[in-house]
PDB file of C-alpha atoms in Angstrom:
ATOM      1  CA  MET Q   1     -30.394   3.742  -9.004  1.00 71.00           C
ATOM      2  CA  PHE Q   2     -27.072   4.248  -7.208  1.00 83.00           C
ATOM      3  CA  ILE Q   3     -26.949   7.483  -5.181  1.00 89.00           C
ATOM      4  CA  LEU Q   4     -23.525   8.395  -3.812  1.00 91.00           C
ATOM      5  CA  LYS Q   5     -23.066   9.301  -0.154  1.00 92.00           C
ATOM      6  CA  SER Q   6     -20.105  10.280   1.985  1.00 93.00           C
ATOM      7  CA  GLU Q   7     -19.252  11.075   5.575  1.00 94.00           C
ATOM      8  CA  ILE Q   8     -15.840  12.566   6.241  1.00 94.00           C
ATOM      9  CA  LYS Q   9     -14.725  13.259   9.798  1.00 95.00           C
ATOM     10  CA  ILE Q  10     -11.807  15.640  10.285  1.00 94.00           C
ATOM     11  CA  GLY Q  11     -11.053  16.445  13.900  1.00 92.00           C
ATOM     12  CA  ASP Q  12     -14.329  17.617  15.478  1.00 88.00           C
ATOM     13  CA  PHE Q  13     -16.073  18.213  12.156  1.00 89.00           C
ATOM     14  CA  ILE Q  14     -18.190  16.054   9.872  1.00 89.00           C
ATOM     15  CA  PHE Q  15     -18.548  16.832   6.152  1.00 88.00           C
ATOM     16  CA  HIS Q  16     -21.149  15.303   3.840  1.00 86.00           C
ATOM     17  CA  SER Q  17     -20.336  17.440   0.832  1.00 81.00           C
ATOM     18  CA  VAL Q  18     -16.853  17.574  -0.689  1.00 86.00           C
ATOM     19  CA  SER Q  19     -15.654  18.053  -4.255  1.00 88.00           C
ATOM     20  CA  GLU Q  20     -13.399  15.013  -4.568  1.00 95.00           C
ATOM     21  CA  VAL Q  21     -11.680  12.278  -2.612  1.00 97.00           C
ATOM     22  CA  GLU Q  22      -8.757  10.145  -3.765  1.00 98.00           C
ATOM     23  CA  ILE Q  23      -7.482   7.304  -1.581  1.00 98.00           C
ATOM     24  CA  THR Q  24      -4.358   5.327  -2.496  1.00 98.00           C
ATOM     25  CA  LYS Q  25      -3.480   2.046  -0.790  1.00 96.00           C
ATOM     26  CA  SER Q  26      -0.525  -0.047  -1.938  1.00 95.00           C
ATOM     27  CA  THR Q  27       1.555  -2.944  -0.638  1.00 92.00           C
ATOM     28  CA  GLU Q  28       4.545  -1.288  -2.337  1.00 91.00           C
ATOM     29  CA  GLU Q  29       4.347   1.896  -0.252  1.00 94.00           C
ATOM     30  CA  LEU Q  30       4.837   2.331   3.480  1.00 95.00           C
ATOM     31  CA  SER Q  31       1.679   4.371   3.942  1.00 96.00           C
ATOM     32  CA  ASP Q  32      -1.832   4.772   2.604  1.00 97.00           C
ATOM     33  CA  THR Q  33      -2.739   8.312   1.623  1.00 98.00           C
ATOM     34  CA  ALA Q  34      -5.845  10.354   0.932  1.00 98.00           C
ATOM     35  CA  VAL Q  35      -6.480  13.747  -0.654  1.00 97.00           C
ATOM     36  CA  ILE Q  36      -9.757  15.515   0.169  1.00 96.00           C
ATOM     37  CA  THR Q  37     -10.718  18.428  -2.077  1.00 94.00           C
ATOM     38  CA  MET Q  38     -13.197  20.919  -0.615  1.00 87.00           C
ATOM     39  CA  PRO Q  39     -15.385  23.342  -2.565  1.00 78.00           C
ATOM     40  CA  SER Q  40     -13.973  26.866  -2.796  1.00 64.00           C
ATOM     41  CA  LYS Q  41     -14.602  29.150   0.198  1.00 64.00           C
ATOM     42  CA  PHE Q  42     -16.051  26.294   2.286  1.00 65.00           C
ATOM     43  CA  LYS Q  43     -17.017  27.594   5.749  1.00 66.00           C
ATOM     44  CA  ILE Q  44     -17.911  25.901   9.043  1.00 70.00           C
ATOM     45  CA  ARG Q  45     -19.047  27.066  12.460  1.00 68.00           C
ATOM     46  CA  HIS Q  46     -16.497  26.563  15.240  1.00 63.00           C
ATOM     47  CA  ASN Q  47     -17.181  27.618  18.860  1.00 66.00           C
ATOM     48  CA  GLY Q  48     -19.957  29.896  17.693  1.00 65.00           C
ATOM     49  CA  GLU Q  49     -17.739  31.561  15.110  1.00 71.00           C
ATOM     50  CA  GLU Q  50     -17.836  31.102  11.334  1.00 74.00           C
ATOM     51  CA  LYS Q  51     -14.435  30.076   9.947  1.00 72.00           C
ATOM     52  CA  GLN Q  52     -12.873  28.954   6.717  1.00 77.00           C
ATOM     53  CA  VAL Q  53     -12.156  25.216   6.787  1.00 77.00           C
ATOM     54  CA  GLU Q  54      -8.404  25.768   6.514  1.00 75.00           C
ATOM     55  CA  ASN Q  55      -8.505  27.866   9.698  1.00 76.00           C
ATOM     56  CA  ALA Q  56     -10.586  25.375  11.681  1.00 81.00           C
ATOM     57  CA  ILE Q  57      -8.773  22.104  11.004  1.00 87.00           C
ATOM     58  CA  LYS Q  58      -5.077  21.472  11.651  1.00 92.00           C
ATOM     59  CA  VAL Q  59      -2.247  19.089  10.871  1.00 95.00           C
ATOM     60  CA  GLY Q  60      -2.526  16.030  13.101  1.00 96.00           C
ATOM     61  CA  ASP Q  61      -6.340  15.994  13.215  1.00 96.00           C
ATOM     62  CA  LYS Q  62      -7.749  12.480  12.931  1.00 97.00           C
ATOM     63  CA  VAL Q  63      -9.504  11.628   9.682  1.00 97.00           C
ATOM     64  CA  GLU Q  64     -12.112   8.992   8.848  1.00 97.00           C
ATOM     65  CA  ILE Q  65     -13.559   8.688   5.353  1.00 97.00           C
ATOM     66  CA  LYS Q  66     -16.766   6.748   4.686  1.00 96.00           C
ATOM     67  CA  LEU Q  67     -18.016   6.340   1.127  1.00 95.00           C
ATOM     68  CA  GLY Q  68     -20.917   4.454  -0.358  1.00 93.00           C
ATOM     69  CA  TYR Q  69     -24.259   4.282  -2.124  1.00 91.00           C
ATOM     70  CA  GLU Q  70     -27.508   5.004  -0.290  1.00 89.00           C
ATOM     71  CA  GLU Q  71     -29.157   1.790   1.003  1.00 85.00           C
ATOM     72  CA  ARG Q  72     -26.646  -0.373  -0.896  1.00 87.00           C
ATOM     73  CA  TYR Q  73     -23.165   0.011   0.542  1.00 89.00           C
ATOM     74  CA  GLU Q  74     -21.249   2.128   3.031  1.00 90.00           C
ATOM     75  CA  GLY Q  75     -17.749   1.444   4.297  1.00 93.00           C
ATOM     76  CA  VAL Q  76     -14.837   3.078   6.079  1.00 95.00           C
ATOM     77  CA  GLU Q  77     -12.370   3.596   3.261  1.00 96.00           C
ATOM     78  CA  PHE Q  78      -9.606   5.438   5.129  1.00 97.00           C
ATOM     79  CA  VAL Q  79      -8.455   6.214   8.671  1.00 96.00           C
ATOM     80  CA  GLY Q  80      -5.489   8.486   9.333  1.00 97.00           C
ATOM     81  CA  TYR Q  81      -4.308  12.016  10.045  1.00 98.00           C
ATOM     82  CA  VAL Q  82      -4.135  15.381   8.316  1.00 97.00           C
ATOM     83  CA  THR Q  83      -0.570  15.945   7.099  1.00 97.00           C
ATOM     84  CA  ALA Q  84      -0.942  19.143   5.048  1.00 95.00           C
ATOM     85  CA  ILE Q  85      -3.563  21.802   4.336  1.00 92.00           C
ATOM     86  CA  GLY Q  86      -3.346  23.603   1.018  1.00 87.00           C
ATOM     87  CA  SER Q  87      -3.535  27.346   0.551  1.00 79.00           C
ATOM     88  CA  LYS Q  88      -5.095  27.385  -2.926  1.00 82.00           C
ATOM     89  CA  ILE Q  89      -8.708  27.183  -4.097  1.00 80.00           C
ATOM     90  CA  PRO Q  90     -10.146  24.568  -4.228  1.00 85.00           C
ATOM     91  CA  LEU Q  91      -8.768  23.513  -0.862  1.00 87.00           C
ATOM     92  CA  GLU Q  92      -6.763  20.260  -0.735  1.00 93.00           C
ATOM     93  CA  ILE Q  93      -6.340  18.390   2.544  1.00 95.00           C
ATOM     94  CA  LYS Q  94      -3.634  15.708   2.414  1.00 97.00           C
ATOM     95  CA  CYS Q  95      -3.790  12.769   4.799  1.00 98.00           C
ATOM     96  CA  GLU Q  96      -1.710   9.729   5.749  1.00 98.00           C
ATOM     97  CA  ASP Q  97      -2.517   6.614   7.743  1.00 97.00           C
ATOM     98  CA  ALA Q  98      -0.906   5.836  11.124  1.00 96.00           C
ATOM     99  CA  MET Q  99       2.537   5.859   9.473  1.00 97.00           C
ATOM    100  CA  TRP Q 100       2.286   9.593  10.241  1.00 97.00           C
ATOM    101  CA  VAL Q 101       2.589   8.693  13.933  1.00 96.00           C
ATOM    102  CA  LEU Q 102       5.676   6.546  13.304  1.00 97.00           C
ATOM    103  CA  ARG Q 103       7.307   9.358  11.304  1.00 96.00           C
ATOM    104  CA  ARG Q 104       7.168  11.529  14.407  1.00 95.00           C
ATOM    105  CA  LYS Q 105       9.038   9.030  16.581  1.00 94.00           C
ATOM    106  CA  ASN Q 106      12.854   9.122  16.655  1.00 95.00           C
ATOM    107  CA  ILE Q 107      14.822   5.950  17.312  1.00 95.00           C
ATOM    108  CA  THR Q 108      18.446   5.313  18.255  1.00 94.00           C
ATOM    109  CA  HIS Q 109      19.317   1.709  18.975  1.00 94.00           C
ATOM    110  CA  ALA Q 110      22.095  -0.782  18.168  1.00 92.00           C
ATOM    111  CA  TYR Q 111      21.594  -4.509  17.609  1.00 91.00           C
ATOM    112  CA  ASN Q 112      25.276  -5.467  17.554  1.00 87.00           C
ATOM    113  CA  ASN Q 113      24.738  -9.109  18.517  1.00 87.00           C
ATOM    114  CA  GLY Q 114      21.923  -9.811  16.118  1.00 86.00           C
ATOM    115  CA  THR Q 115      18.158  -9.618  16.442  1.00 92.00           C
ATOM    116  CA  THR Q 116      14.976 -10.510  14.599  1.00 92.00           C
ATOM    117  CA  LEU Q 117      12.689  -8.592  12.285  1.00 93.00           C
ATOM    118  CA  LYS Q 118       9.890  -8.735  14.833  1.00 95.00           C
ATOM    119  CA  GLU Q 119      12.046  -7.255  17.614  1.00 95.00           C
ATOM    120  CA  VAL Q 120      13.013  -4.317  15.393  1.00 96.00           C
ATOM    121  CA  LEU Q 121       9.358  -3.726  14.515  1.00 97.00           C
ATOM    122  CA  LYS Q 122       8.435  -3.797  18.196  1.00 96.00           C
ATOM    123  CA  LYS Q 123      10.961  -1.006  18.770  1.00 96.00           C
ATOM    124  CA  VAL Q 124       9.457   0.995  15.867  1.00 97.00           C
ATOM    125  CA  VAL Q 125       5.886   0.878  17.259  1.00 96.00           C
ATOM    126  CA  GLU Q 126       6.868   1.092  20.928  1.00 96.00           C
ATOM    127  CA  GLY Q 127       4.944   3.838  22.721  1.00 95.00           C
ATOM    128  CA  THR Q 128       2.353   4.210  19.933  1.00 95.00           C
ATOM    129  CA  ASP Q 129      -1.090   2.703  19.367  1.00 94.00           C
ATOM    130  CA  VAL Q 130       0.123   0.821  16.279  1.00 96.00           C
ATOM    131  CA  GLU Q 131       0.022  -2.969  16.668  1.00 96.00           C
ATOM    132  CA  LEU Q 132       2.008  -5.613  14.801  1.00 96.00           C
ATOM    133  CA  SER Q 133       0.413  -8.060  12.401  1.00 93.00           C
ATOM    134  CA  ASP Q 134       0.468 -11.700  13.525  1.00 91.00           C
ATOM    135  CA  LYS Q 135       1.768 -12.703  10.063  1.00 89.00           C
ATOM    136  CA  ILE Q 136       5.292 -11.290  10.456  1.00 91.00           C
ATOM    137  CA  PRO Q 137       7.804 -14.025   9.506  1.00 87.00           C
ATOM    138  CA  SER Q 138      10.575 -15.311  11.731  1.00 87.00           C
ATOM    139  CA  MET Q 139      13.648 -13.666  10.251  1.00 85.00           C
ATOM    140  CA  LYS Q 140      17.086 -13.097  11.753  1.00 85.00           C
ATOM    141  CA  ILE Q 141      19.070  -9.899  11.294  1.00 86.00           C
ATOM    142  CA  ASP Q 142      22.811 -10.194  11.878  1.00 81.00           C
ATOM    143  CA  LYS Q 143      23.425  -6.571  12.832  1.00 83.00           C
ATOM    144  CA  LEU Q 144      21.514  -3.311  12.709  1.00 88.00           C
ATOM    145  CA  VAL Q 145      22.453   0.148  13.956  1.00 90.00           C
ATOM    146  CA  ILE Q 146      19.794   2.877  14.053  1.00 93.00           C
ATOM    147  CA  ARG Q 147      20.986   6.438  14.633  1.00 93.00           C
ATOM    148  CA  MET Q 148      18.391   9.185  15.111  1.00 93.00           C
ATOM    149  CA  ALA Q 149      16.010   7.842  12.478  1.00 95.00           C
ATOM    150  CA  ASN Q 150      12.260   8.163  12.616  1.00 97.00           C
ATOM    151  CA  GLY Q 151      10.079   5.064  12.511  1.00 96.00           C
ATOM    152  CA  ALA Q 152       9.276   5.382   8.824  1.00 97.00           C
ATOM    153  CA  GLN Q 153      12.976   5.712   7.942  1.00 97.00           C
ATOM    154  CA  VAL Q 154      13.744   2.511   9.856  1.00 96.00           C
ATOM    155  CA  LEU Q 155      10.962   0.711   8.011  1.00 96.00           C
ATOM    156  CA  GLN Q 156      12.208   2.015   4.661  1.00 95.00           C
ATOM    157  CA  LYS Q 157      15.692   0.665   5.407  1.00 90.00           C
ATOM    158  CA  LEU Q 158      14.257  -2.750   6.288  1.00 91.00           C
ATOM    159  CA  LYS Q 159      12.177  -2.647   3.110  1.00 90.00           C
ATOM    160  CA  ASP Q 160      15.197  -1.802   0.941  1.00 84.00           C
ATOM    161  CA  ASP Q 161      17.705  -4.148   2.596  1.00 81.00           C
ATOM    162  CA  PHE Q 162      15.477  -7.219   2.767  1.00 80.00           C
ATOM    163  CA  ALA Q 163      13.147  -6.666  -0.225  1.00 76.00           C
ATOM    164  CA  LEU Q 164      10.141  -6.747   2.075  1.00 85.00           C
ATOM    165  CA  SER Q 165       6.655  -5.382   1.650  1.00 89.00           C
ATOM    166  CA  ILE Q 166       6.009  -3.137   4.660  1.00 94.00           C
ATOM    167  CA  TYR Q 167       2.748  -1.315   5.204  1.00 94.00           C
ATOM    168  CA  LEU Q 168      -0.203  -0.887   7.562  1.00 93.00           C
ATOM    169  CA  ASP Q 169      -2.972  -3.330   6.700  1.00 88.00           C
ATOM    170  CA  ASN Q 170      -6.658  -2.422   6.742  1.00 82.00           C
ATOM    171  CA  GLU Q 171      -6.828  -3.188  10.453  1.00 87.00           C
ATOM    172  CA  GLY Q 172      -4.120  -0.589  11.002  1.00 90.00           C
ATOM    173  CA  LYS Q 173      -1.582  -3.276  11.971  1.00 93.00           C
ATOM    174  CA  LEU Q 174       2.011  -3.108  10.755  1.00 95.00           C
ATOM    175  CA  TYR Q 175       2.959  -5.901   8.374  1.00 94.00           C
ATOM    176  CA  ALA Q 176       6.433  -6.743   7.114  1.00 93.00           C
ATOM    177  CA  GLY Q 177       7.222  -9.752   4.963  1.00 87.00           C
ATOM    178  CA  LEU Q 178       6.770 -11.159   1.477  1.00 77.00           C
ATOM    179  CA  GLU Q 179       3.939  -9.442  -0.354  1.00 74.00           C
ATOM    180  CA  GLN Q 180       1.911 -12.565  -1.130  1.00 66.00           C
ATOM    181  CA  MET Q 181       2.184 -13.924   2.436  1.00 69.00           C
ATOM    182  CA  ASN Q 182      -0.228 -11.241   3.662  1.00 69.00           C
ATOM    183  CA  ASN Q 183      -3.155 -12.364   1.553  1.00 65.00           C
ATOM    184  CA  ILE Q 184      -5.974 -11.475   3.930  1.00 62.00           C
ATOM    185  CA  GLY Q 185      -8.132 -14.437   2.914  1.00 74.00           C
ATOM    186  CA  LYS Q 186     -10.763 -12.347   1.119  1.00 87.00           C
ATOM    187  CA  GLN Q 187     -11.411 -12.151  -2.587  1.00 93.00           C
ATOM    188  CA  VAL Q 188     -13.254 -10.057  -5.154  1.00 95.00           C
ATOM    189  CA  ILE Q 189     -14.566 -11.375  -8.460  1.00 95.00           C
ATOM    190  CA  TYR Q 190     -14.133  -9.459 -11.702  1.00 95.00           C
ATOM    191  CA  ASP Q 191     -15.928 -10.675 -14.812  1.00 93.00           C
ATOM    192  CA  LEU Q 192     -14.096  -9.154 -17.763  1.00 91.00           C
ATOM    193  CA  ASN Q 193     -17.340  -9.144 -19.732  1.00 86.00           C
ATOM    194  CA  TYR Q 194     -19.660  -7.779 -17.053  1.00 83.00           C
ATOM    195  CA  ASN Q 195     -18.837  -5.672 -13.964  1.00 78.00           C
ATOM    196  CA  LEU Q 196     -15.978  -3.437 -15.088  1.00 92.00           C
ATOM    197  CA  VAL Q 197     -15.759   0.208 -16.118  1.00 94.00           C
ATOM    198  CA  GLU Q 198     -12.355  -0.368 -17.772  1.00 95.00           C
ATOM    199  CA  ASN Q 199     -10.214  -3.410 -18.477  1.00 94.00           C
ATOM    200  CA  ASN Q 200      -6.507  -2.591 -18.669  1.00 95.00           C
ATOM    201  CA  LEU Q 201      -5.247  -6.139 -18.281  1.00 94.00           C
ATOM    202  CA  GLU Q 202      -2.862  -7.889 -20.672  1.00 92.00           C
ATOM    203  CA  TYR Q 203      -2.347 -11.641 -20.750  1.00 90.00           C
ATOM    204  CA  LYS Q 204       1.247 -12.842 -21.112  1.00 87.00           C
ATOM    205  CA  SER Q 205       3.003 -16.173 -20.740  1.00 85.00           C
ATOM    206  CA  ALA Q 206       6.021 -16.481 -18.475  1.00 81.00           C
ATOM    207  CA  ASP Q 207       8.161 -17.062 -21.584  1.00 83.00           C
ATOM    208  CA  GLN Q 208       7.134 -13.653 -22.916  1.00 85.00           C
ATOM    209  CA  LYS Q 209       8.434 -11.944 -19.793  1.00 81.00           C
ATOM    210  CA  LYS Q 210      12.198 -11.771 -20.122  1.00 87.00           C
ATOM    211  CA  LEU Q 211      13.491 -10.760 -16.702  1.00 88.00           C
ATOM    212  CA  LYS Q 212      16.767 -10.874 -14.826  1.00 92.00           C
ATOM    213  CA  ILE Q 213      17.067 -10.133 -11.106  1.00 91.00           C
ATOM    214  CA  ARG Q 214      20.338  -8.923  -9.619  1.00 90.00           C
ATOM    215  CA  TYR Q 215      20.730  -8.790  -5.841  1.00 87.00           C
ATOM    216  CA  THR Q 216      23.846  -7.025  -4.544  1.00 86.00           C
ATOM    217  CA  TYR Q 217      25.305  -6.954  -1.041  1.00 84.00           C
ATOM    218  CA  ILE Q 218      27.388  -3.835  -0.254  1.00 77.00           C
ATOM    219  CA  ASP Q 219      29.483  -3.809   2.908  1.00 76.00           C
ATOM    220  CA  ASN Q 220      30.608  -0.770   4.919  1.00 70.00           C
ATOM    221  CA  LYS Q 221      33.778  -0.504   2.765  1.00 71.00           C
ATOM    222  CA  ASN Q 222      31.677  -0.426  -0.405  1.00 70.00           C
ATOM    223  CA  ARG Q 223      32.755  -3.924  -1.437  1.00 79.00           C
ATOM    224  CA  LYS Q 224      30.084  -5.707  -3.461  1.00 83.00           C
ATOM    225  CA  LYS Q 225      28.832  -9.254  -3.903  1.00 87.00           C
ATOM    226  CA  SER Q 226      26.101  -9.947  -6.478  1.00 88.00           C
ATOM    227  CA  ILE Q 227      23.752 -12.804  -7.350  1.00 89.00           C
ATOM    228  CA  GLU Q 228      21.782 -12.963 -10.613  1.00 92.00           C
ATOM    229  CA  VAL Q 229      18.815 -15.182 -11.485  1.00 92.00           C
ATOM    230  CA  GLY Q 230      16.435 -15.293 -14.445  1.00 89.00           C
ATOM    231  CA  ASP Q 231      16.906 -14.772 -18.174  1.00 88.00           C
ATOM    232  CA  LYS Q 232      20.410 -13.778 -19.286  1.00 87.00           C
ATOM    233  CA  ASP Q 233      18.983 -11.423 -21.922  1.00 87.00           C
ATOM    234  CA  GLY Q 234      16.084 -10.253 -19.761  1.00 86.00           C
ATOM    235  CA  GLU Q 235      15.162  -6.787 -18.496  1.00 86.00           C
ATOM    236  CA  LEU Q 236      17.362  -6.147 -15.474  1.00 88.00           C
ATOM    237  CA  ARG Q 237      15.799  -5.361 -12.088  1.00 84.00           C
ATOM    238  CA  THR Q 238      18.323  -4.492  -9.385  1.00 83.00           C
ATOM    239  CA  PHE Q 239      18.082  -4.717  -5.598  1.00 81.00           C
ATOM    240  CA  HIS Q 240      20.603  -3.844  -2.881  1.00 78.00           C
ATOM    241  CA  THR Q 241      21.220  -4.783   0.733  1.00 79.00           C
ATOM    242  CA  SER Q 242      23.821  -3.839   3.313  1.00 73.00           C
ATOM    243  CA  VAL Q 243      22.648  -6.465   5.788  1.00 73.00           C
ATOM    244  CA  ILE Q 244      22.390  -9.858   4.041  1.00 78.00           C
ATOM    245  CA  SER Q 245      25.759 -11.182   2.847  1.00 80.00           C
ATOM    246  CA  ASP Q 246      25.024 -14.906   2.645  1.00 84.00           C
ATOM    247  CA  GLU Q 247      24.913 -15.911  -1.038  1.00 86.00           C
ATOM    248  CA  LYS Q 248      22.230 -18.542  -0.471  1.00 87.00           C
ATOM    249  CA  LYS Q 249      19.965 -15.983   1.195  1.00 87.00           C
ATOM    250  CA  LEU Q 250      20.668 -13.459  -1.561  1.00 88.00           C
ATOM    251  CA  GLU Q 251      19.639 -16.051  -4.146  1.00 89.00           C
ATOM    252  CA  GLU Q 252      16.448 -16.846  -2.189  1.00 88.00           C
ATOM    253  CA  MET Q 253      15.538 -13.156  -2.153  1.00 85.00           C
ATOM    254  CA  ALA Q 254      16.268 -12.838  -5.880  1.00 88.00           C
ATOM    255  CA  GLN Q 255      14.179 -15.919  -6.708  1.00 88.00           C
ATOM    256  CA  ALA Q 256      11.296 -14.541  -4.628  1.00 84.00           C
ATOM    257  CA  GLU Q 257      11.357 -11.324  -6.662  1.00 82.00           C
ATOM    258  CA  LEU Q 258      11.526 -13.289  -9.918  1.00 86.00           C
ATOM    259  CA  LYS Q 259       8.545 -15.429  -8.907  1.00 81.00           C
ATOM    260  CA  LYS Q 260       6.475 -12.306  -8.239  1.00 77.00           C
ATOM    261  CA  LEU Q 261       7.165 -10.940 -11.704  1.00 79.00           C
ATOM    262  CA  LYS Q 262       7.348 -13.991 -14.014  1.00 81.00           C
ATOM    263  CA  TYR Q 263       4.202 -16.103 -14.477  1.00 82.00           C
ATOM    264  CA  ASP Q 264       1.566 -17.126 -17.043  1.00 84.00           C
ATOM    265  CA  GLY Q 265      -1.326 -14.755 -16.620  1.00 88.00           C
ATOM    266  CA  PHE Q 266      -2.636 -11.239 -16.523  1.00 91.00           C
ATOM    267  CA  GLU Q 267      -0.821  -8.084 -15.533  1.00 88.00           C
ATOM    268  CA  GLY Q 268      -2.193  -4.568 -15.302  1.00 93.00           C
ATOM    269  CA  SER Q 269      -5.342  -3.148 -13.729  1.00 97.00           C
ATOM    270  CA  VAL Q 270      -9.121  -3.027 -13.834  1.00 96.00           C
ATOM    271  CA  LYS Q 271     -11.477  -0.190 -12.948  1.00 97.00           C
ATOM    272  CA  SER Q 272     -14.801  -0.847 -11.231  1.00 95.00           C
ATOM    273  CA  PHE Q 273     -17.442   1.034  -9.255  1.00 94.00           C
ATOM    274  CA  LEU Q 274     -17.314   1.178  -5.425  1.00 94.00           C
ATOM    275  CA  ILE Q 275     -18.877  -2.255  -5.423  1.00 93.00           C
ATOM    276  CA  PRO Q 276     -17.559  -4.890  -5.536  1.00 93.00           C
ATOM    277  CA  TYR Q 277     -15.346  -3.812  -2.619  1.00 94.00           C
ATOM    278  CA  ALA Q 278     -11.580  -4.343  -3.017  1.00 94.00           C
ATOM    279  CA  GLU Q 279      -8.510  -3.546  -0.971  1.00 92.00           C
ATOM    280  CA  HIS Q 280      -4.785  -4.273  -1.182  1.00 92.00           C
ATOM    281  CA  GLY Q 281      -3.978  -7.718   0.171  1.00 89.00           C
ATOM    282  CA  MET Q 282      -7.133  -9.289  -1.232  1.00 92.00           C
ATOM    283  CA  ALA Q 283      -7.241 -11.764  -4.098  1.00 93.00           C
ATOM    284  CA  ALA Q 284      -8.779 -10.742  -7.414  1.00 95.00           C
ATOM    285  CA  VAL Q 285     -10.522 -13.615  -9.189  1.00 95.00           C
ATOM    286  CA  ILE Q 286     -10.429 -12.838 -12.917  1.00 95.00           C
ATOM    287  CA  GLN Q 287     -13.214 -14.504 -14.903  1.00 93.00           C
ATOM    288  CA  ASP Q 288     -13.423 -14.485 -18.692  1.00 88.00           C
ATOM    289  CA  SER Q 289     -16.145 -16.581 -20.309  1.00 87.00           C
ATOM    290  CA  GLU Q 290     -14.617 -15.967 -23.751  1.00 87.00           C
ATOM    291  CA  HIS Q 291     -11.198 -17.320 -22.655  1.00 88.00           C
ATOM    292  CA  PRO Q 292     -11.856 -19.635 -19.656  1.00 88.00           C
ATOM    293  CA  ALA Q 293      -8.299 -21.037 -19.777  1.00 85.00           C
ATOM    294  CA  ARG Q 294      -7.014 -17.605 -18.786  1.00 86.00           C
ATOM    295  CA  GLU Q 295      -9.055 -17.373 -15.596  1.00 88.00           C
ATOM    296  CA  GLY Q 296      -7.131 -17.195 -12.331  1.00 90.00           C
ATOM    297  CA  LYS Q 297      -6.588 -15.571  -8.962  1.00 92.00           C
ATOM    298  CA  TYR Q 298      -4.173 -12.670  -8.430  1.00 92.00           C
ATOM    299  CA  PHE Q 299      -2.826 -10.698  -5.507  1.00 91.00           C
ATOM    300  CA  ILE Q 300      -4.085  -7.109  -5.358  1.00 94.00           C
ATOM    301  CA  LYS Q 301      -1.128  -4.819  -4.715  1.00 92.00           C
ATOM    302  CA  LYS Q 302      -2.738  -1.414  -5.173  1.00 96.00           C
ATOM    303  CA  VAL Q 303      -6.180   0.198  -5.046  1.00 97.00           C
ATOM    304  CA  VAL Q 304      -6.897   3.837  -5.885  1.00 98.00           C
ATOM    305  CA  THR Q 305     -10.421   4.850  -4.872  1.00 98.00           C
ATOM    306  CA  THR Q 306     -11.868   8.086  -6.257  1.00 97.00           C
ATOM    307  CA  TYR Q 307     -15.099   9.839  -5.381  1.00 96.00           C
ATOM    308  CA  GLY Q 308     -16.625  13.019  -6.784  1.00 92.00           C
ATOM    309  CA  SER Q 309     -19.164  14.626  -9.080  1.00 86.00           C
ATOM    310  CA  SER Q 310     -18.315  12.208 -11.903  1.00 87.00           C
ATOM    311  CA  GLY Q 311     -18.990   9.173  -9.701  1.00 92.00           C
ATOM    312  CA  ALA Q 312     -16.972   6.726  -7.642  1.00 95.00           C
ATOM    313  CA  ARG Q 313     -14.404   4.258  -8.948  1.00 96.00           C
ATOM    314  CA  ARG Q 314     -11.805   1.749  -7.798  1.00 97.00           C
ATOM    315  CA  ASP Q 315      -8.670   1.333  -9.912  1.00 98.00           C
ATOM    316  CA  VAL Q 316      -7.307  -2.083  -8.904  1.00 97.00           C
ATOM    317  CA  THR Q 317      -3.766  -3.164  -9.846  1.00 97.00           C
ATOM    318  CA  ILE Q 318      -2.796  -6.823  -9.604  1.00 94.00           C
ATOM    319  CA  SER Q 319       0.635  -8.399  -9.165  1.00 84.00           C
ATOM    320  CA  ASN Q 320       1.612 -12.049  -8.899  1.00 81.00           C
ATOM    321  CA  LYS Q 321      -0.694 -14.946  -9.687  1.00 84.00           C
ATOM    322  CA  LEU Q 322      -1.915 -16.873  -6.652  1.00 84.00           C
ATOM    323  CA  GLN Q 323      -3.345 -19.846  -8.528  1.00 69.00           C
TER     324      GLN Q 323
END
């Protein structure tokens, strides 16, 4: 029998009984988020005085969420900070990972003579406890001017201009680069005929996916230069940059996007219990004894973990095929 358990630390308090938890982690978003829902009129004792939860905790309090099954599994599912405390019943506490720290840091800096991606990221995390991943690629940036932008805004600009995946990995380290290059070397196995709650995958061949990628460079006078790759009659996906003007580099970026989206294999998501464990950046090995030719390994780009009275689930979304 699987008996759910939880331990949620918020500031100086530890909670073992909450209504619901939802944790979202994605390689497509800058930050991981969590929403903790408390029972109505939940009270705690603080400095000898009984208080409502919303009056005892505060924005900026550290958060650690552990979920599991008694004697079977327990893991730290989320680490971050309180970003908002609701005023309605039931009480919702919204949280964000260490990107919350970077949002509170303002940056003004000019790289007029060129720089590298890593140097810009060092400036973003400077003075914080956030470390850089050791997988950040060597990439030159011709020119970059930052005027009174917070750390998250700088990262969003880099993400938009260079078509990068930028997020904090499960070690809390800042990664920036191609999505599939941060495969963390771990994998989870899903048997489509055995260990799933729901199977929302669809198998398609690359020929069935008609896609066209357009990458456009826009200079400071709003002059444009575009590169297109893929199927002429395909669904158009557009990307923009104000930094990369070299046509060869634009084509490389467009081809990288096309490769992520166009392949023979599954697309969609699966839903499982808390075990097997899965996180973004892992590889999902899809097994199907009824169609063995369709088996393969896929990059996990998003995991939504939910916990509550109806049980605990992981909704795992895959992206490009790894092999």
